[in-house]
Amino acid sequence: MSIQFDDIVAAAKRVEGQARTTPVLENRIINRIAGGRVLAKAECLQHTGSFKYRGAYNRLSAMSAAQQAKGVVAFSSGNHAQGVSRAAKQLGIDAIIVMPADAPKVKVKGVLADGAAIHSYDRMTESREDIAAQIAKRDGRTIVPSFDDSYIIAGQGTAGIEFAKQCEEMDVKLDALVICMGGGGLCAGISTAFKTLSPKTKIFGAEPSDYNDHQMSYARGQRTSLVNPPPTLCDALMTPQPGALTWPINSKNLSGVFDVTDEQCLMTLQLAKRHLDVTLEPGGSVALTAALGGKLKGFETVGVILSGGNVDPGVMARAMTL
């Protein structure tokens, strides 16, 4: 099932008054490094520290009263987990989150703080999808996917409507827009919004070099899966294959996909903290990292999504000492 612009408009009505209107940031030093004007939409300042709250609230608020009464189960390494936990708390829905045992502590704490229960698993030997399916069957809970769900995609797309409106108010036209890609839900939602509101803007994806499944899929013209990819600091983007729902949308809307290294992301964390006064996690920095790495030469004005800021202190300390 694909989504249409009207689905995103409906999602915007659901999240109105719930999701924060996140600011658009700009800095002359960032612009100088990138070689052009960079406008950064700070979804790292969204509730729970990432854009994931938008999709989670839209999905849960669209559920029937009977579904809400039986609760939800989600699987995530952190940001989606926190988004679902916060939305569930606000809507009075019981939530269980299936999280890897090695999930960042800051994200685990965020989930527990909002009252959700955590079911830990070993990402090397167990399937989070199977565990969630078993819990859903046992309790009658609704599974809330992190990206392959039309309500989730539409909810993430509300950031696109918001960004396009902010650019219009600033009298700015984006030549290009770079969006981080894990499963591809954020990109699918925002790109759909921009194809209606700013059709001349070129849309690009960005992902970790070791998790470049979208880049490979784009080059081959078909959905491609990685085999045994190594760990990455970009834990929020450790998805080895584009989503079944998101890929058909992104393959049509994208003009290309960039890859960036962990070390480049760490440097971006430092630059963002010093010059934009925001805290990013590595996965939340990949779009800005692509822009700072000179991958958008030739585009005068570029938009980037700062998608998440839930970083463990040790990783941030490492970034600040580079």
Short mmCIF file of C-alpha atoms in Angstrom, two decimals:
data_model
loop_
_atom_site.label_atom_id
_atom_site.label_comp_id
_atom_site.label_asym_id
_atom_site.label_seq_id
_atom_site.Cartn_x
_atom_site.Cartn_y
_atom_site.Cartn_z
CA MET A 1 0.00 0.00 0.00
CA SER A 2 1.49 3.33 -1.08
CA ILE A 3 0.71 6.69 0.46
CA GLN A 4 -0.56 9.89 -1.09
CA PHE A 5 -0.09 13.51 -0.14
CA ASP A 6 -3.60 13.54 1.36
CA ASP A 7 -2.51 10.83 3.82
CA ILE A 8 0.24 13.13 5.07
CA VAL A 9 -2.20 16.02 5.38
CA ALA A 10 -4.47 13.78 7.48
CA ALA A 11 -1.48 12.79 9.62
CA ALA A 12 -0.59 16.46 10.11
CA LYS A 13 -4.04 17.04 11.57
CA ARG A 14 -3.60 14.14 13.99
CA VAL A 15 -0.21 15.27 15.26
CA GLU A 16 -1.14 18.97 15.38
CA GLY A 17 -0.71 20.20 18.93
CA GLN A 18 1.28 17.05 19.81
CA ALA A 19 4.42 17.07 17.67
CA ARG A 20 6.75 20.02 18.07
CA THR A 21 7.36 22.40 15.21
CA THR A 22 11.10 21.91 14.96
CA PRO A 23 13.33 24.83 13.93
CA VAL A 24 15.35 25.30 10.74
CA LEU A 25 18.97 26.14 11.58
CA GLU A 26 21.72 27.80 9.55
CA ASN A 27 25.34 28.73 10.27
CA ARG A 28 27.91 30.50 8.08
CA ILE A 29 30.73 28.13 9.02
CA ILE A 30 28.62 25.10 8.14
CA ASN A 31 27.77 26.82 4.85
CA ARG A 32 31.43 27.51 4.15
CA ILE A 33 32.42 23.89 4.74
CA ALA A 34 29.57 22.60 2.59
CA GLY A 35 30.26 25.06 -0.21
CA GLY A 36 26.69 26.35 -0.33
CA ARG A 37 23.74 27.32 1.82
CA VAL A 38 22.60 24.54 4.18
CA LEU A 39 19.28 24.69 6.00
CA ALA A 40 19.03 22.04 8.70
CA LYS A 41 15.65 20.98 10.09
CA ALA A 42 16.31 19.94 13.67
CA GLU A 43 14.11 16.90 14.25
CA CYS A 44 16.66 16.03 16.94
CA LEU A 45 14.65 18.55 19.01
CA GLN A 46 11.40 16.65 18.48
CA HIS A 47 9.74 14.85 21.42
CA THR A 48 11.93 11.88 22.49
CA GLY A 49 14.83 13.32 20.46
CA SER A 50 13.90 12.15 16.97
CA PHE A 51 11.37 12.33 14.14
CA LYS A 52 10.05 8.89 15.13
CA TYR A 53 7.51 10.45 17.48
CA ARG A 54 5.57 11.80 14.49
CA GLY A 55 4.93 8.42 12.91
CA ALA A 56 4.30 6.69 16.22
CA TYR A 57 1.69 9.21 17.35
CA ASN A 58 -0.05 9.12 13.97
CA ARG A 59 -0.18 5.31 14.00
CA LEU A 60 -1.40 4.93 17.57
CA SER A 61 -3.95 7.75 17.41
CA ALA A 62 -5.46 6.22 14.26
CA MET A 63 -6.10 2.87 16.00
CA SER A 64 -9.62 1.91 17.06
CA ALA A 65 -10.60 2.06 20.72
CA ALA A 66 -10.67 -1.76 20.82
CA GLN A 67 -7.14 -1.96 19.40
CA GLN A 68 -5.86 0.66 21.82
CA ALA A 69 -7.34 -1.27 24.75
CA LYS A 70 -5.33 -4.40 23.85
CA GLY A 71 -2.05 -2.51 23.63
CA VAL A 72 0.83 -2.39 21.16
CA VAL A 73 4.18 -4.04 20.60
CA ALA A 74 7.06 -2.53 18.65
CA PHE A 75 10.64 -3.52 17.84
CA SER A 76 13.46 -1.00 17.65
CA SER A 77 17.02 -0.28 18.72
CA GLY A 78 15.87 2.95 20.26
CA ASN A 79 14.34 5.95 18.51
CA HIS A 80 11.17 4.25 17.28
CA ALA A 81 10.97 2.56 20.67
CA GLN A 82 10.98 5.94 22.39
CA GLY A 83 8.49 7.43 19.95
CA VAL A 84 6.03 4.59 20.50
CA SER A 85 6.54 4.67 24.26
CA ARG A 86 5.83 8.41 24.47
CA ALA A 87 2.80 8.28 22.16
CA ALA A 88 1.43 5.27 24.06
CA LYS A 89 1.82 7.07 27.38
CA GLN A 90 -0.01 10.13 26.06
CA LEU A 91 -2.85 8.04 24.63
CA GLY A 92 -3.13 5.66 27.59
CA ILE A 93 -2.03 2.58 25.63
CA ASP A 94 0.00 -0.26 27.14
CA ALA A 95 3.23 -0.83 25.20
CA ILE A 96 5.90 -3.53 25.02
CA ILE A 97 9.11 -2.74 23.13
CA VAL A 98 11.40 -5.46 21.75
CA MET A 99 14.92 -4.00 21.99
CA PRO A 100 18.37 -5.52 21.39
CA ALA A 101 20.38 -6.18 24.52
CA ASP A 102 23.10 -3.86 23.21
CA ALA A 103 20.79 -0.90 22.54
CA PRO A 104 22.24 2.47 23.60
CA LYS A 105 21.59 3.04 27.30
CA VAL A 106 20.22 6.54 26.69
CA LYS A 107 17.48 5.06 24.51
CA VAL A 108 16.66 2.26 26.95
CA LYS A 109 16.28 4.83 29.73
CA GLY A 110 13.98 6.90 27.55
CA VAL A 111 11.65 3.96 26.93
CA LEU A 112 11.49 2.98 30.59
CA ALA A 113 10.90 6.59 31.64
CA ASP A 114 7.70 6.62 29.59
CA GLY A 115 6.40 3.48 31.26
CA ALA A 116 6.77 0.93 28.47
CA ALA A 117 8.01 -2.60 29.17
CA ILE A 118 11.15 -3.84 27.40
CA HIS A 119 11.68 -7.35 26.05
CA SER A 120 15.41 -7.70 25.40
CA TYR A 121 16.84 -9.98 22.72
CA ASP A 122 20.16 -10.96 21.15
CA ARG A 123 20.29 -9.35 17.70
CA MET A 124 22.84 -11.96 16.55
CA THR A 125 20.80 -15.06 17.40
CA GLU A 126 17.15 -13.98 17.70
CA SER A 127 14.59 -12.38 15.38
CA ARG A 128 12.93 -9.26 16.74
CA GLU A 129 10.11 -9.66 14.22
CA ASP A 130 9.38 -13.19 15.42
CA ILE A 131 9.44 -12.12 19.06
CA ALA A 132 7.05 -9.23 18.40
CA ALA A 133 4.72 -11.51 16.43
CA GLN A 134 4.61 -13.98 19.32
CA ILE A 135 3.80 -11.22 21.82
CA ALA A 136 1.13 -9.79 19.54
CA LYS A 137 -0.50 -13.22 19.15
CA ARG A 138 -0.32 -13.91 22.87
CA ASP A 139 -1.89 -10.60 23.97
CA GLY A 140 -3.86 -9.50 20.92
CA ARG A 141 -1.60 -6.46 20.63
CA THR A 142 -1.14 -4.42 17.47
CA ILE A 143 2.36 -4.51 16.00
CA VAL A 144 3.71 -1.03 15.27
CA PRO A 145 6.46 -1.34 12.62
CA SER A 146 9.27 1.19 12.59
CA PHE A 147 8.90 2.07 8.90
CA ASP A 148 6.88 -0.40 6.79
CA ASP A 149 3.44 0.96 7.67
CA SER A 150 1.41 3.54 5.77
CA TYR A 151 0.45 5.47 8.93
CA ILE A 152 4.08 5.55 10.09
CA ILE A 153 5.26 6.81 6.69
CA ALA A 154 2.55 9.46 6.56
CA GLY A 155 3.38 10.57 10.09
CA GLN A 156 7.04 11.03 9.23
CA GLY A 157 5.95 12.96 6.16
CA THR A 158 4.49 15.68 8.37
CA ALA A 159 8.07 16.89 8.87
CA GLY A 160 8.14 17.46 5.11
CA ILE A 161 4.98 19.56 5.09
CA GLU A 162 6.39 21.57 7.96
CA PHE A 163 9.81 22.06 6.33
CA ALA A 164 8.30 23.11 3.01
CA LYS A 165 6.11 25.67 4.80
CA GLN A 166 9.08 27.02 6.74
CA CYS A 167 11.08 27.42 3.52
CA GLU A 168 8.16 29.28 1.94
CA GLU A 169 7.98 31.62 4.93
CA MET A 170 11.74 32.23 4.58
CA ASP A 171 11.28 32.84 0.84
CA VAL A 172 13.74 30.02 0.13
CA LYS A 173 13.60 27.35 -2.54
CA LEU A 174 15.57 24.20 -1.82
CA ASP A 175 17.56 22.94 -4.79
CA ALA A 176 18.19 19.65 -2.99
CA LEU A 177 17.06 17.88 0.17
CA VAL A 178 19.04 15.11 1.91
CA ILE A 179 17.27 12.64 4.21
CA CYS A 180 18.73 9.86 6.35
CA MET A 181 17.74 6.30 5.44
CA GLY A 182 17.40 3.27 7.68
CA GLY A 183 14.25 1.49 6.57
CA GLY A 184 13.31 4.48 4.43
CA GLY A 185 10.13 5.64 6.16
CA LEU A 186 11.25 9.21 6.80
CA CYS A 187 12.48 9.61 3.23
CA ALA A 188 9.30 8.08 1.79
CA GLY A 189 7.10 10.44 3.79
CA ILE A 190 9.08 13.64 3.31
CA SER A 191 9.80 13.00 -0.38
CA THR A 192 6.08 12.44 -1.01
CA ALA A 193 5.30 15.76 0.67
CA PHE A 194 7.98 17.59 -1.31
CA LYS A 195 6.92 16.10 -4.64
CA THR A 196 3.66 18.02 -4.15
CA LEU A 197 4.87 21.13 -2.31
CA SER A 198 8.30 21.64 -3.91
CA PRO A 199 8.48 19.40 -7.00
CA LYS A 200 11.71 20.93 -8.36
CA THR A 201 13.69 20.00 -5.24
CA LYS A 202 15.97 17.01 -5.88
CA ILE A 203 15.67 14.38 -3.16
CA PHE A 204 18.71 12.41 -1.99
CA GLY A 205 19.15 9.73 0.63
CA ALA A 206 22.10 9.28 2.99
CA GLU A 207 23.14 6.21 4.94
CA PRO A 208 26.18 4.62 6.65
CA SER A 209 28.78 3.13 4.30
CA ASP A 210 28.42 -0.29 5.94
CA TYR A 211 24.61 -0.17 5.64
CA ASN A 212 24.31 1.16 2.08
CA ASP A 213 21.40 -1.06 1.06
CA HIS A 214 19.49 1.84 -0.47
CA GLN A 215 22.52 2.96 -2.43
CA MET A 216 22.98 -0.57 -3.78
CA SER A 217 19.27 -0.91 -4.51
CA TYR A 218 19.21 2.42 -6.34
CA ALA A 219 22.24 1.46 -8.44
CA ARG A 220 20.78 -1.95 -9.34
CA GLY A 221 17.24 -0.76 -9.84
CA GLN A 222 15.82 -3.33 -7.45
CA ARG A 223 15.44 -3.87 -3.71
CA THR A 224 18.69 -5.37 -2.45
CA SER A 225 19.62 -6.87 0.90
CA LEU A 226 23.02 -6.75 2.62
CA VAL A 227 24.62 -9.93 3.94
CA ASN A 228 26.20 -9.81 7.41
CA PRO A 229 27.02 -6.08 7.51
CA PRO A 230 29.44 -5.06 10.28
CA PRO A 231 28.41 -2.93 13.27
CA THR A 232 28.18 0.83 12.90
CA LEU A 233 27.96 3.77 15.28
CA CYS A 234 24.80 4.71 13.36
CA ASP A 235 22.70 2.23 15.36
CA ALA A 236 19.47 3.94 14.32
CA LEU A 237 20.15 3.06 10.68
CA MET A 238 21.15 -0.61 10.97
CA THR A 239 18.53 -1.90 8.54
CA PRO A 240 19.99 -4.32 5.96
CA GLN A 241 17.23 -3.95 3.35
CA PRO A 242 14.90 -1.17 2.18
CA GLY A 243 11.31 -1.57 3.32
CA ALA A 244 8.78 -3.38 1.15
CA LEU A 245 6.45 -0.37 1.34
CA THR A 246 9.08 2.37 1.46
CA TRP A 247 11.29 1.23 -1.41
CA PRO A 248 8.72 1.62 -4.24
CA ILE A 249 8.16 5.20 -3.05
CA ASN A 250 11.83 6.06 -2.60
CA SER A 251 12.99 4.42 -5.82
CA LYS A 252 10.63 6.74 -7.68
CA ASN A 253 11.35 9.91 -5.71
CA LEU A 254 15.12 9.74 -5.18
CA SER A 255 17.78 11.34 -7.38
CA GLY A 256 20.57 9.39 -5.67
CA VAL A 257 21.86 7.99 -2.38
CA PHE A 258 25.07 9.00 -0.59
CA ASP A 259 27.07 6.96 1.91
CA VAL A 260 29.14 8.31 4.80
CA THR A 261 31.57 6.75 7.27
CA ASP A 262 31.32 6.56 11.05
CA GLU A 263 34.37 8.81 11.43
CA GLN A 264 32.79 11.45 9.19
CA CYS A 265 29.64 11.30 11.30
CA LEU A 266 31.63 11.81 14.49
CA MET A 267 33.17 14.96 13.03
CA THR A 268 29.68 16.17 12.12
CA LEU A 269 28.55 15.64 15.71
CA GLN A 270 31.29 18.00 16.81
CA LEU A 271 30.52 20.61 14.15
CA ALA A 272 26.78 20.50 14.87
CA LYS A 273 27.36 20.96 18.59
CA ARG A 274 29.75 23.87 18.13
CA HIS A 275 28.09 25.73 15.31
CA LEU A 276 24.38 24.77 15.41
CA ASP A 277 24.17 24.20 19.19
CA VAL A 278 22.40 20.86 18.78
CA THR A 279 23.32 17.37 19.95
CA LEU A 280 23.16 14.69 17.26
CA GLU A 281 23.62 10.95 17.32
CA PRO A 282 25.68 9.42 14.49
CA GLY A 283 22.64 8.08 12.64
CA GLY A 284 20.91 11.42 12.97
CA SER A 285 23.85 13.21 11.39
CA VAL A 286 24.23 11.35 8.09
CA ALA A 287 22.32 13.86 5.93
CA LEU A 288 24.36 16.78 7.23
CA THR A 289 27.52 14.67 6.96
CA ALA A 290 26.81 14.13 3.26
CA ALA A 291 26.40 17.87 2.73
CA LEU A 292 29.58 18.69 4.66
CA GLY A 293 31.48 16.07 2.68
CA GLY A 294 31.00 17.96 -0.57
CA LYS A 295 28.53 15.49 -2.04
CA LEU A 296 26.14 18.25 -3.13
CA LYS A 297 28.45 20.51 -5.10
CA GLY A 298 26.49 22.40 -7.71
CA PHE A 299 23.40 22.86 -5.56
CA GLU A 300 23.11 26.40 -4.21
CA THR A 301 20.64 25.78 -1.37
CA VAL A 302 20.39 22.40 0.33
CA GLY A 303 18.06 21.18 3.03
CA VAL A 304 19.08 18.43 5.45
CA ILE A 305 17.16 16.58 8.14
CA LEU A 306 18.88 16.30 11.53
CA SER A 307 16.90 13.20 12.37
CA GLY A 308 17.98 12.21 15.88
CA GLY A 309 19.91 13.33 18.94
CA ASN A 310 19.89 10.36 21.31
CA VAL A 311 23.61 9.78 21.68
CA ASP A 312 25.40 7.92 24.43
CA PRO A 313 27.80 10.21 26.37
CA GLY A 314 30.83 8.12 25.45
CA VAL A 315 30.18 8.51 21.74
CA MET A 316 29.67 12.24 22.10
CA ALA A 317 32.87 12.57 24.12
CA ARG A 318 34.75 10.73 21.39
CA ALA A 319 33.35 13.11 18.79
CA MET A 320 34.30 16.22 20.74
CA THR A 321 37.93 15.12 21.07
CA LEU A 322 38.54 14.62 17.33
#
